[in-house]
Structures are given as structure tokens and as C-alpha cells.
């Protein structure tokens, strides 16, 4: 889920910027790579050859590097701008995650116990859609690409 949660705010952030040549092929390539990574690393514990704490580090670092490379290789803007806008997107994803966790604790669901329930997915989707919509209308819509 993390890879999907992370790439959405990054894609929202950059969609108005100048695209590089062969943009569609780049996005399709990243989509295939993205799907493969999310299937391979479906959780930090899915990396069997690493201790769990190192697995968490590799898992999240992989997501952040992938999102940065997606933005850098698909959009024609300076690397410093890509870094800044990616970090802003990462912060929004993190905020959405923590708000979701807070809501789940308030309603009495312990972390990690409800991953297969439809209610959990509905709350997750509602929180992320709400946070990303605010992100879009308050920040991204006002952003003027160079």
C-alpha cells in the first residue's frame, strides 16, 4: 500500500509541469516497475534476507527513491525543484498516514489488525482522498510551473 500512497501525491504535484520527451513510454515503464516493486515489497517483512528493522529502512527508501526517479525522469524541471516538490509530497503522504492511524486508534482498531476488512479499506481511502484533495486545492492548484 505504501508505494501507492506515495506515488499519488507525487503524481498530483508534477502533472502540471513540463513533460520530457517520450513521457508516455516513461510513465508506462515506471508503472510496470512500480507494480513489480509493490508486488515484491508488499510489506517491510517481505524482504526475507534482511532483519525486520533493516527491511523497514530498505522498504521505505525504495519507495522514496522510486518516487523521486519517477519525477526526475518524467518531468523536465531542475533536480533541486524535483527534490523540493517530492519532499512536499512525501510529507503529505506521511500526514495522511498519521491521520489515518489516529482515526483507527480513536475508533479502537489496533495497528495492523484490520488489513483484510472492507471497513479498514474504506476508512483508509476516505482519509487519503480527503487529505490529497485538500493538498491539491490548497497547494498544487495554486502552484505555477515555470
Coordinates of C-alpha atoms in Angstrom, one line a residue, residues 45-97:
X45 CA 8.6 -8.0 6.4
X46 CA 8.6 -9.4 2.8
X47 CA 12.3 -8.9 2.5
X48 CA 13.4 -12.3 3.9
X49 CA 17.1 -11.8 3.8
X50 CA 17.1 -8.7 6.0
X51 CA 16.3 -8.2 9.7
X52 CA 12.9 -6.5 10.1
X53 CA 14.4 -3.1 11.1
X54 CA 16.7 -3.1 8.1
X55 CA 13.8 -4.3 6.0
X56 CA 11.7 -1.3 7.0
X57 CA 14.6 1.0 6.0
X58 CA 15.0 -0.6 2.6
X59 CA 11.3 -0.7 2.0
X60 CA 10.7 3.0 2.7
X61 CA 13.9 4.1 1.0
X62 CA 12.9 2.1 -2.1
X63 CA 9.6 3.9 -2.2
X64 CA 11.1 7.4 -1.8
X65 CA 13.9 6.8 -4.4
X66 CA 11.4 5.4 -6.9
X67 CA 9.1 8.4 -6.5
X68 CA 12.0 10.8 -6.9
X69 CA 13.2 9.0 -10.0
X70 CA 9.7 8.9 -11.5
X71 CA 9.5 12.7 -11.1
X72 CA 13.1 13.4 -12.3
X73 CA 13.0 11.2 -15.3
X74 CA 9.4 12.0 -16.5
X75 CA 9.3 15.8 -16.0
X76 CA 11.6 18.4 -17.4
X77 CA 12.5 20.5 -14.3
X78 CA 15.7 21.1 -12.3
X79 CA 16.7 18.4 -9.9
X80 CA 16.6 20.8 -6.9
X81 CA 12.9 21.5 -7.7
X82 CA 12.2 17.8 -8.1
X83 CA 13.7 17.2 -4.7
X84 CA 11.7 20.0 -3.1
X85 CA 8.4 19.0 -4.6
X86 CA 9.0 15.3 -3.8
X87 CA 9.7 16.1 -0.2
X88 CA 6.5 18.1 0.0
X89 CA 4.6 15.2 -1.5
X90 CA 6.3 12.8 1.0
X91 CA 5.2 15.0 3.9
X92 CA 1.6 15.0 2.7
X93 CA 1.6 11.2 2.4
X94 CA 3.1 10.9 5.9
X95 CA 0.4 13.3 7.3
X96 CA -2.4 11.3 5.7
X97 CA -0.9 8.1 7.1

